mmCIF file of C-alpha atoms in Angstrom:
data_model
loop_
_atom_site.group_PDB
_atom_site.id
_atom_site.type_symbol
_atom_site.label_atom_id
_atom_site.label_comp_id
_atom_site.label_asym_id
_atom_site.label_seq_id
_atom_site.Cartn_x
_atom_site.Cartn_y
_atom_site.Cartn_z
ATOM 1 C CA MET A 1 4.996 -30.242 -8.576
ATOM 2 C CA HIS A 2 1.213 -30.198 -7.813
ATOM 3 C CA ALA A 3 -0.630 -27.800 -10.358
ATOM 4 C CA GLY A 4 -2.148 -25.786 -7.554
ATOM 5 C CA ALA A 5 1.103 -25.210 -5.890
ATOM 6 C CA ALA A 6 2.804 -24.217 -8.947
ATOM 7 C CA GLY A 7 0.198 -21.764 -9.819
ATOM 8 C CA ILE A 8 0.632 -20.284 -6.487
ATOM 9 C CA LEU A 9 4.365 -19.865 -6.952
ATOM 10 C CA ARG A 10 3.669 -18.155 -10.166
ATOM 11 C CA SER A 11 1.299 -15.477 -8.769
ATOM 12 C CA MET A 12 3.542 -14.597 -5.675
ATOM 13 C CA THR A 13 4.278 -11.010 -5.426
ATOM 14 C CA LEU A 14 7.534 -9.544 -3.835
ATOM 15 C CA VAL A 15 6.646 -6.562 -1.795
ATOM 16 C CA ALA A 16 9.069 -3.970 -0.811
ATOM 17 C CA GLU A 17 8.136 -0.820 1.388
ATOM 18 C CA VAL A 18 10.740 1.638 2.534
ATOM 19 C CA LEU A 19 9.942 4.971 4.339
ATOM 20 C CA PHE A 20 12.733 7.531 4.883
ATOM 21 C CA PHE A 21 12.064 10.092 7.576
ATOM 22 C CA GLY A 22 13.734 13.253 8.763
ATOM 23 C CA ASP A 23 11.707 15.192 11.277
ATOM 24 C CA ASN A 24 12.837 18.161 13.266
ATOM 25 C CA THR A 25 10.939 20.228 15.908
ATOM 26 C CA GLU A 26 12.421 23.389 17.614
ATOM 27 C CA PHE A 27 10.392 23.231 20.480
ATOM 28 C CA ARG A 28 10.962 24.608 23.967
ATOM 29 C CA ASN A 29 7.880 25.069 25.985
ATOM 30 C CA PRO A 30 6.096 23.555 29.178
ATOM 31 C CA TYR A 31 4.536 21.036 26.923
ATOM 32 C CA ARG A 32 7.125 19.643 24.469
ATOM 33 C CA GLU A 33 10.793 19.652 24.051
ATOM 34 C CA GLY A 34 12.602 19.902 20.675
ATOM 35 C CA GLU A 35 13.671 16.589 18.976
ATOM 36 C CA THR A 36 15.126 15.256 15.644
ATOM 37 C CA ILE A 37 14.121 11.963 14.384
ATOM 38 C CA ILE A 38 15.828 10.688 11.323
ATOM 39 C CA GLY A 39 16.051 7.278 9.942
ATOM 40 C CA ALA A 40 14.464 4.702 7.796
ATOM 41 C CA ALA A 41 11.963 1.742 8.105
ATOM 42 C CA ALA A 42 11.833 -1.151 5.668
ATOM 43 C CA THR A 43 9.613 -4.101 4.960
ATOM 44 C CA LEU A 44 10.438 -6.874 2.581
ATOM 45 C CA ALA A 45 7.784 -9.679 2.197
ATOM 46 C CA VAL A 46 6.209 -11.922 -0.157
ATOM 47 C CA ASP A 47 2.445 -11.769 -0.931
ATOM 48 C CA ILE A 48 1.113 -15.351 -1.301
ATOM 49 C CA PRO A 49 -2.452 -15.781 -2.650
ATOM 50 C CA LEU A 50 -4.597 -18.163 -0.958
ATOM 51 C CA GLY A 51 -7.666 -17.702 -2.981
ATOM 52 C CA GLU A 52 -9.817 -14.936 -4.430
ATOM 53 C CA ARG A 53 -10.331 -13.265 -1.161
ATOM 54 C CA ALA A 54 -7.347 -14.281 1.031
ATOM 55 C CA SER A 55 -3.598 -14.000 0.988
ATOM 56 C CA LEU A 56 -0.512 -14.634 3.318
ATOM 57 C CA VAL A 57 2.074 -11.920 3.566
ATOM 58 C CA ALA A 58 5.571 -13.098 5.037
ATOM 59 C CA GLY A 59 8.657 -11.508 5.490
ATOM 60 C CA ALA A 60 10.790 -9.157 7.632
ATOM 61 C CA PHE A 61 10.620 -5.530 8.999
ATOM 62 C CA GLY A 62 13.608 -3.332 10.441
ATOM 63 C CA THR A 63 14.148 0.214 11.301
ATOM 64 C CA ARG A 64 17.296 2.055 11.772
ATOM 65 C CA ARG A 65 17.606 5.566 13.445
ATOM 66 C CA TYR A 66 20.604 7.295 11.934
ATOM 67 C CA GLY A 67 23.462 7.682 14.423
ATOM 68 C CA SER A 68 22.596 4.490 16.284
ATOM 69 C CA ASP A 69 25.402 2.137 17.215
ATOM 70 C CA GLN A 70 23.062 -0.863 16.093
ATOM 71 C CA ALA A 71 22.785 -2.112 12.429
ATOM 72 C CA PHE A 72 19.179 -2.122 13.186
ATOM 73 C CA ASP A 73 17.269 -0.673 16.042
ATOM 74 C CA LEU A 74 14.190 -3.150 15.660
ATOM 75 C CA VAL A 75 13.751 -6.144 13.661
ATOM 76 C CA ARG A 76 10.472 -7.834 13.513
ATOM 77 C CA PRO A 77 8.843 -10.498 11.477
ATOM 78 C CA VAL A 78 6.004 -9.840 9.205
ATOM 79 C CA LEU A 79 3.288 -12.260 9.103
ATOM 80 C CA THR A 80 -0.132 -11.189 7.879
ATOM 81 C CA LEU A 81 -3.389 -13.097 6.846
ATOM 82 C CA ARG A 82 -5.136 -10.716 4.619
ATOM 83 C CA LEU A 83 -8.976 -11.277 4.024
ATOM 84 C CA THR A 84 -10.789 -8.894 1.501
ATOM 85 C CA ASP A 85 -13.882 -8.527 -0.537
ATOM 86 C CA GLY A 86 -12.803 -5.489 -2.379
ATOM 87 C CA ARG A 87 -14.203 -2.747 -0.166
ATOM 88 C CA SER A 88 -13.701 -4.516 3.300
ATOM 89 C CA THR A 89 -10.164 -5.851 4.255
ATOM 90 C CA LEU A 90 -9.372 -7.557 7.440
ATOM 91 C CA LEU A 91 -5.756 -7.819 8.588
ATOM 92 C CA MET A 92 -4.587 -10.411 11.329
ATOM 93 C CA GLY A 93 -0.904 -10.090 12.313
ATOM 94 C CA THR A 94 1.500 -7.310 11.059
ATOM 95 C CA LEU A 95 -0.754 -4.163 10.394
ATOM 96 C CA SER A 96 -0.316 -1.917 7.311
ATOM 97 C CA PRO A 97 2.441 0.633 7.763
ATOM 98 C CA PRO A 98 1.937 4.279 7.565
ATOM 99 C CA ALA A 99 2.138 5.819 4.013
ATOM 100 C CA ALA A 100 4.087 8.883 3.530
ATOM 101 C CA GLY A 101 2.066 11.592 1.597
ATOM 102 C CA GLU A 102 -1.127 9.731 1.490
ATOM 103 C CA PRO A 103 -2.849 12.004 2.411
ATOM 104 C CA ALA A 104 -0.243 14.799 2.133
ATOM 105 C CA GLY A 105 0.647 16.859 5.122
ATOM 106 C CA PRO A 106 2.722 16.552 8.275
ATOM 107 C CA ASP A 107 -0.435 17.109 10.478
ATOM 108 C CA ARG A 108 -1.996 13.822 8.852
ATOM 109 C CA THR A 109 0.934 11.444 8.855
ATOM 110 C CA GLY A 110 0.171 9.512 12.170
ATOM 111 C CA PRO A 111 -0.037 5.609 12.043
ATOM 112 C CA HIS A 112 -3.836 5.832 11.276
ATOM 113 C CA GLY A 113 -4.315 9.460 10.361
ATOM 114 C CA MET A 114 -6.088 10.375 13.615
ATOM 115 C CA LEU A 115 -6.258 13.878 14.816
ATOM 116 C CA PRO A 116 -2.749 14.902 16.420
ATOM 117 C CA PRO A 117 -4.420 15.612 19.809
ATOM 118 C CA LEU A 118 -5.220 11.977 19.974
ATOM 119 C CA GLN A 119 -2.120 10.421 18.403
ATOM 120 C CA ARG A 120 0.918 12.286 17.488
ATOM 121 C CA GLU A 121 2.270 12.115 14.004
ATOM 122 C CA THR A 122 5.822 11.326 14.992
ATOM 123 C CA LEU A 123 4.540 7.691 15.992
ATOM 124 C CA ALA A 124 4.781 6.943 12.262
ATOM 125 C CA PHE A 125 8.534 7.133 12.852
ATOM 126 C CA GLU A 126 9.084 6.109 16.534
ATOM 127 C CA ARG A 127 6.726 3.329 16.357
ATOM 128 C CA PRO A 128 6.581 2.353 12.738
ATOM 129 C CA TYR A 129 5.790 -1.393 13.446
ATOM 130 C CA GLU A 130 2.373 -2.540 14.716
ATOM 131 C CA ALA A 131 0.759 -5.908 15.104
ATOM 132 C CA GLY A 132 -2.594 -7.032 16.106
ATOM 133 C CA PHE A 133 -5.834 -6.661 14.164
ATOM 134 C CA GLN A 134 -7.154 -4.102 11.656
ATOM 135 C CA TRP A 135 -10.308 -3.830 9.791
ATOM 136 C CA THR A 136 -10.661 -1.173 7.017
ATOM 137 C CA PHE A 137 -13.592 -0.411 4.751
ATOM 138 C CA ALA A 138 -13.715 2.027 1.740
ATOM 139 C CA GLY A 139 -17.512 2.455 0.596
ATOM 140 C CA ALA A 140 -19.268 5.296 -1.289
ATOM 141 C CA THR A 141 -20.609 6.753 1.951
ATOM 142 C CA LEU A 142 -18.553 5.178 4.789
ATOM 143 C CA THR A 143 -14.832 4.674 5.284
ATOM 144 C CA HIS A 144 -12.953 3.522 8.397
ATOM 145 C CA ASP A 145 -9.974 2.099 9.822
ATOM 146 C CA MET A 146 -10.329 -0.038 13.001
ATOM 147 C CA TRP A 147 -7.525 -1.625 14.839
ATOM 148 C CA ILE A 148 -6.136 -2.862 17.911
ATOM 149 C CA ASN A 149 -2.306 -2.818 18.331
ATOM 150 C CA TRP A 150 -0.676 -5.091 21.070
ATOM 151 C CA GLN A 151 2.404 -3.150 22.144
ATOM 152 C CA ARG A 152 3.677 -5.123 25.283
ATOM 153 C CA LEU A 153 3.163 -8.333 27.292
ATOM 154 C CA ASN A 154 1.990 -8.422 30.795
ATOM 155 C CA THR A 155 5.158 -9.710 32.738
ATOM 156 C CA PRO A 156 6.515 -9.543 36.308
ATOM 157 C CA ALA A 157 8.286 -6.517 35.318
ATOM 158 C CA HIS A 158 5.403 -4.527 33.733
ATOM 159 C CA ARG A 159 1.747 -4.375 32.740
ATOM 160 C CA GLU A 160 0.611 -5.314 29.158
ATOM 161 C CA ARG A 161 0.068 -2.426 27.059
ATOM 162 C CA PHE A 162 -2.106 -2.014 23.795
ATOM 163 C CA ASP A 163 -3.863 0.916 21.961
ATOM 164 C CA ALA A 164 -7.193 0.455 20.053
ATOM 165 C CA GLY A 165 -9.019 2.844 17.812
ATOM 166 C CA ALA A 166 -11.310 3.704 15.158
ATOM 167 C CA ALA A 167 -11.144 6.478 12.644
ATOM 168 C CA GLY A 168 -13.299 7.283 9.600
ATOM 169 C CA GLU A 169 -16.055 9.414 8.022
ATOM 170 C CA ALA A 170 -19.647 9.164 6.949
ATOM 171 C CA ARG A 171 -20.742 11.273 3.961
ATOM 172 C CA ILE A 172 -23.743 13.018 4.164
ATOM 173 C CA THR A 173 -23.633 14.952 0.916
ATOM 174 C CA PRO A 174 -20.952 15.660 -1.671
ATOM 175 C CA TRP A 175 -19.625 18.509 0.290
ATOM 176 C CA LEU A 176 -20.642 17.335 3.838
ATOM 177 C CA ALA A 177 -19.171 14.318 5.937
ATOM 178 C CA VAL A 178 -19.372 13.436 9.639
ATOM 179 C CA PRO A 179 -16.103 12.349 11.066
ATOM 180 C CA PHE A 180 -15.658 9.976 13.911
ATOM 181 C CA GLN A 181 -12.759 8.916 15.994
ATOM 182 C CA ALA A 182 -12.221 7.022 19.097
ATOM 183 C CA HIS A 183 -8.888 5.906 20.739
ATOM 184 C CA VAL A 184 -7.830 4.264 24.076
ATOM 185 C CA VAL A 185 -4.397 3.380 25.554
ATOM 186 C CA HIS A 186 -4.582 0.726 28.207
ATOM 187 C CA GLU A 187 -2.090 -0.845 30.488
ATOM 188 C CA GLY A 188 -3.137 -3.450 32.634
ATOM 189 C CA GLY A 189 -3.453 -7.482 32.668
ATOM 190 C CA GLN A 190 -4.368 -10.040 35.169
ATOM 191 C CA LEU A 191 -1.418 -12.401 35.160
ATOM 192 C CA PHE A 192 0.983 -10.026 37.045
ATOM 193 C CA ALA A 193 -0.070 -7.028 39.050
ATOM 194 C CA SER A 194 3.224 -5.000 38.152
ATOM 195 C CA GLY A 195 2.228 -1.422 38.210
ATOM 196 C CA PRO A 196 -1.101 0.415 38.063
ATOM 197 C CA VAL A 197 -3.992 -0.267 35.853
ATOM 198 C CA ALA A 198 -4.237 2.974 33.616
ATOM 199 C CA ASP A 199 -6.519 4.206 30.718
ATOM 200 C CA SER A 200 -6.316 7.127 28.350
ATOM 201 C CA THR A 201 -9.295 7.502 26.137
ATOM 202 C CA ALA A 202 -10.819 10.019 23.830
ATOM 203 C CA MET A 203 -13.736 10.456 21.325
ATOM 204 C CA ALA A 204 -14.108 13.014 18.646
ATOM 205 C CA SER A 205 -16.768 14.060 16.273
ATOM 206 C CA GLY A 206 -18.045 17.175 14.216
ATOM 207 C CA ALA A 207 -18.274 18.285 10.641
ATOM 208 C CA VAL A 208 -16.056 18.116 7.615
ATOM 209 C CA PHE A 209 -16.689 20.565 4.659
ATOM 210 C CA THR A 210 -15.161 20.011 1.231
ATOM 211 C CA ALA A 211 -15.294 22.117 -1.942
ATOM 212 C CA ARG A 212 -13.346 22.694 -5.120
ATOM 213 C CA SER A 213 -12.749 26.288 -6.433
ATOM 214 C CA ALA A 214 -10.431 27.844 -8.820
ATOM 215 C CA GLY A 215 -8.592 24.720 -8.977
ATOM 216 C CA LEU A 216 -8.196 24.389 -5.192
ATOM 217 C CA ASP A 217 -9.335 21.409 -3.144
ATOM 218 C CA ILE A 218 -10.565 22.917 0.133
ATOM 219 C CA ARG A 219 -11.180 21.077 3.267
ATOM 220 C CA VAL A 220 -12.636 22.617 6.613
ATOM 221 C CA GLU A 221 -12.778 20.378 9.608
ATOM 222 C CA THR A 222 -14.610 21.536 12.979
ATOM 223 C CA ILE A 223 -14.458 18.829 15.576
ATOM 224 C CA GLY A 224 -15.102 18.440 19.291
ATOM 225 C CA VAL A 225 -12.910 16.145 21.473
ATOM 226 C CA LEU A 226 -13.638 14.562 24.833
ATOM 227 C CA THR A 227 -11.048 12.858 27.029
ATOM 228 C CA ARG A 228 -10.492 10.856 30.161
ATOM 229 C CA TYR A 229 -7.244 9.955 31.554
ATOM 230 C CA VAL A 230 -7.074 7.463 34.525
ATOM 231 C CA PRO A 231 -3.318 7.069 35.664
ATOM 232 C CA ASP A 232 -4.317 4.435 38.308
ATOM 233 C CA ARG A 233 -7.818 2.791 38.673
ATOM 234 C CA ASP A 234 -7.144 2.003 42.396
ATOM 235 C CA VAL A 235 -7.145 5.840 43.122
ATOM 236 C CA ALA A 236 -10.451 6.718 41.334
ATOM 237 C CA GLU A 237 -10.241 10.346 42.307
ATOM 238 C CA ARG A 238 -7.190 10.825 40.313
ATOM 239 C CA PHE A 239 -8.907 10.645 36.976
ATOM 240 C CA VAL A 240 -8.894 13.798 34.710
ATOM 241 C CA GLU A 241 -11.775 14.601 32.227
ATOM 242 C CA GLY A 242 -11.018 17.088 29.533
ATOM 243 C CA SER A 243 -12.289 18.602 26.209
ATOM 244 C CA GLY A 244 -11.164 20.593 23.170
ATOM 245 C CA GLY A 245 -12.219 22.045 20.071
ATOM 246 C CA PHE A 246 -10.304 21.502 16.842
ATOM 247 C CA LEU A 247 -10.629 23.517 13.653
ATOM 248 C CA ARG A 248 -8.432 22.846 10.591
ATOM 249 C CA ALA A 249 -8.845 24.355 7.152
ATOM 250 C CA ALA A 250 -6.482 23.171 4.375
ATOM 251 C CA ALA A 251 -6.136 24.137 0.416
ATOM 252 C CA ALA A 252 -4.382 21.866 -2.101
ATOM 253 C CA ARG A 253 -3.386 22.305 -5.660
ATOM 254 C CA ALA A 254 -0.808 20.695 -7.994
ATOM 255 C CA GLY A 255 1.260 18.940 -5.263
ATOM 256 C CA TRP A 256 1.051 21.999 -2.783
ATOM 257 C CA ARG A 257 -1.026 22.110 0.387
ATOM 258 C CA GLY A 258 -1.400 24.821 2.946
ATOM 259 C CA HIS A 259 -3.037 24.393 6.271
ATOM 260 C CA VAL A 260 -4.067 26.174 9.503
ATOM 261 C CA ILE A 261 -5.006 24.600 12.844
ATOM 262 C CA VAL A 262 -6.706 26.370 15.742
ATOM 263 C CA TRP A 263 -7.125 24.486 19.145
ATOM 264 C CA ARG A 264 -8.738 25.357 22.373
ATOM 265 C CA SER A 265 -9.117 22.872 25.343
ATOM 266 C CA GLU A 266 -9.475 22.633 29.034
ATOM 267 C CA ASP A 267 -7.949 19.956 31.302
ATOM 268 C CA PHE A 268 -6.943 17.989 28.177
ATOM 269 C CA VAL A 269 -4.628 14.888 28.560
ATOM 270 C CA LYS A 270 -4.094 12.200 26.132
ATOM 271 C CA VAL A 271 -1.452 9.537 26.371
ATOM 272 C CA GLU A 272 0.210 9.170 22.810
ATOM 273 C CA GLY A 273 -1.234 12.561 21.767
ATOM 274 C CA ASP A 274 0.971 15.523 20.828
ATOM 275 C CA ALA A 275 1.773 17.125 24.116
ATOM 276 C CA ASN A 276 1.498 20.615 22.611
ATOM 277 C CA TYR A 277 -2.316 20.239 22.595
ATOM 278 C CA GLN A 278 -2.201 19.986 26.244
ATOM 279 C CA SER A 279 -1.919 23.788 26.169
ATOM 280 C CA PRO A 280 -5.202 25.483 26.440
ATOM 281 C CA ARG A 281 -4.405 27.603 23.314
ATOM 282 C CA TYR A 282 -2.534 26.359 20.332
ATOM 283 C CA ALA A 283 -2.221 27.087 16.738
ATOM 284 C CA GLU A 284 -0.039 26.182 13.694
ATOM 285 C CA ALA A 285 0.396 26.865 10.149
ATOM 286 C CA GLY A 286 2.048 24.761 7.489
ATOM 287 C CA LEU A 287 3.038 24.597 3.953
ATOM 288 C CA THR A 288 3.662 21.077 2.172
ATOM 289 C CA ARG A 289 5.006 20.189 -1.239
ATOM 290 C CA THR A 290 4.798 16.563 -2.603
ATOM 291 C CA PHE A 291 6.639 15.252 -5.548
ATOM 292 C CA ARG A 292 6.643 11.931 -7.638
ATOM 293 C CA PRO A 293 9.983 11.616 -9.282
ATOM 294 C CA ALA A 294 9.069 8.084 -10.038
ATOM 295 C CA GLY A 295 5.814 6.118 -10.196
ATOM 296 C CA GLU A 296 6.680 4.135 -7.039
ATOM 297 C CA VAL A 297 8.544 6.950 -5.267
ATOM 298 C CA LEU A 298 6.893 9.717 -3.346
ATOM 299 C CA VAL A 299 8.652 12.779 -1.637
ATOM 300 C CA GLU A 300 7.080 15.028 0.761
ATOM 301 C CA THR A 301 8.647 18.193 2.153
ATOM 302 C CA SER A 302 6.894 20.411 4.942
ATOM 303 C CA ALA A 303 7.503 23.335 7.294
ATOM 304 C CA ARG A 304 5.129 24.554 10.039
ATOM 305 C CA LEU A 305 5.024 27.366 12.588
ATOM 306 C CA HIS A 306 3.511 26.513 16.065
ATOM 307 C CA ARG A 307 2.011 29.010 18.547
ATOM 308 C CA VAL A 308 2.052 27.197 21.919
ATOM 309 C CA GLY A 309 2.331 28.775 25.509
ATOM 310 C CA GLY A 310 2.676 32.190 24.056
ATOM 311 C CA ARG A 311 5.807 31.160 22.091
ATOM 312 C CA THR A 312 6.266 30.938 18.245
ATOM 313 C CA GLU A 313 8.404 27.875 17.282
ATOM 314 C CA TYR A 314 8.986 25.965 14.087
ATOM 315 C CA SER A 315 9.302 22.580 12.715
ATOM 316 C CA PHE A 316 10.268 20.916 9.454
ATOM 317 C CA ARG A 317 10.194 17.448 7.752
ATOM 318 C CA VAL A 318 11.187 15.518 4.864
ATOM 319 C CA LEU A 319 9.666 12.162 3.801
ATOM 320 C CA GLY A 320 10.576 9.616 1.197
ATOM 321 C CA ALA A 321 8.507 6.575 0.291
ATOM 322 C CA VAL A 322 9.218 3.782 -1.978
ATOM 323 C CA ARG A 323 6.691 0.906 -2.502
ATOM 324 C CA LEU A 324 7.467 -1.792 -4.984
ATOM 325 C CA ARG A 325 5.392 -4.822 -6.003
ATOM 326 C CA ARG A 326 6.847 -7.146 -8.497
ATOM 327 C CA GLY A 327 5.733 -10.584 -9.696
ATOM 328 C CA LEU A 328 8.041 -13.538 -8.881
#
């Protein structure tokens, strides 16, 4: 065997990632119905180094909803080219899966950690597989996640569909950062005119304040959101423009996290967003506990109270994440 090929084989890494999820919402309001989502999503792949800054990840992904008649509800290939220089990483192909408990909190577990009005958290369980392009950066003053996730091809039966977004923060001082988020869900395509061309876009920014006091890590976010929803570009007068104000305060200590969200909006419509945020007035309070029973295992439990449409409702969630990396 060639010496270079032998070296690559010796440095290959087996990657196994499993996300177990159990999410229950007891909603009954004009915006969102209650739902139970329980199952698991798993990736088994091999990470093959191609050099100091490049690697190829190849394997398989599968997800199963408990109670399904199918052995697997979704099976997809995992094929990713990863280019990195330490702080910056570019992924081509299968995107990184969501990570339970990182960061902790049911209000922050969406596929890319966006605000729940822009992208609901349960997409991490309903659509755990994403493919396209993703660029992440983790610097001293700037962090971001930018991606495009291709969801559906344009065929005679339907339009193509993809979502693209950016989420990050620019740190101004040790206690102040400016967050930025943008997201678009597009349905279109020129090959087949099978249905309307539609867009749902949102932009958000504001201020994030962080502090540490009496052993508590405190984070307060105040963010303004603008949206534009166009269900059919050929009917220009049907667009809806909306706005909202999002306030979230959280305190964490020793595996515990409590949070409160207050939301006010007008004409707010966002495809892939949590439908509860279409209510002009919404609030929630939650408590989260995270455990690490083993070094590569994380468990998160949480419960929330939701005030929406003049009703008080509740939800709870249990997540388990296993992330293994072993040399071959």
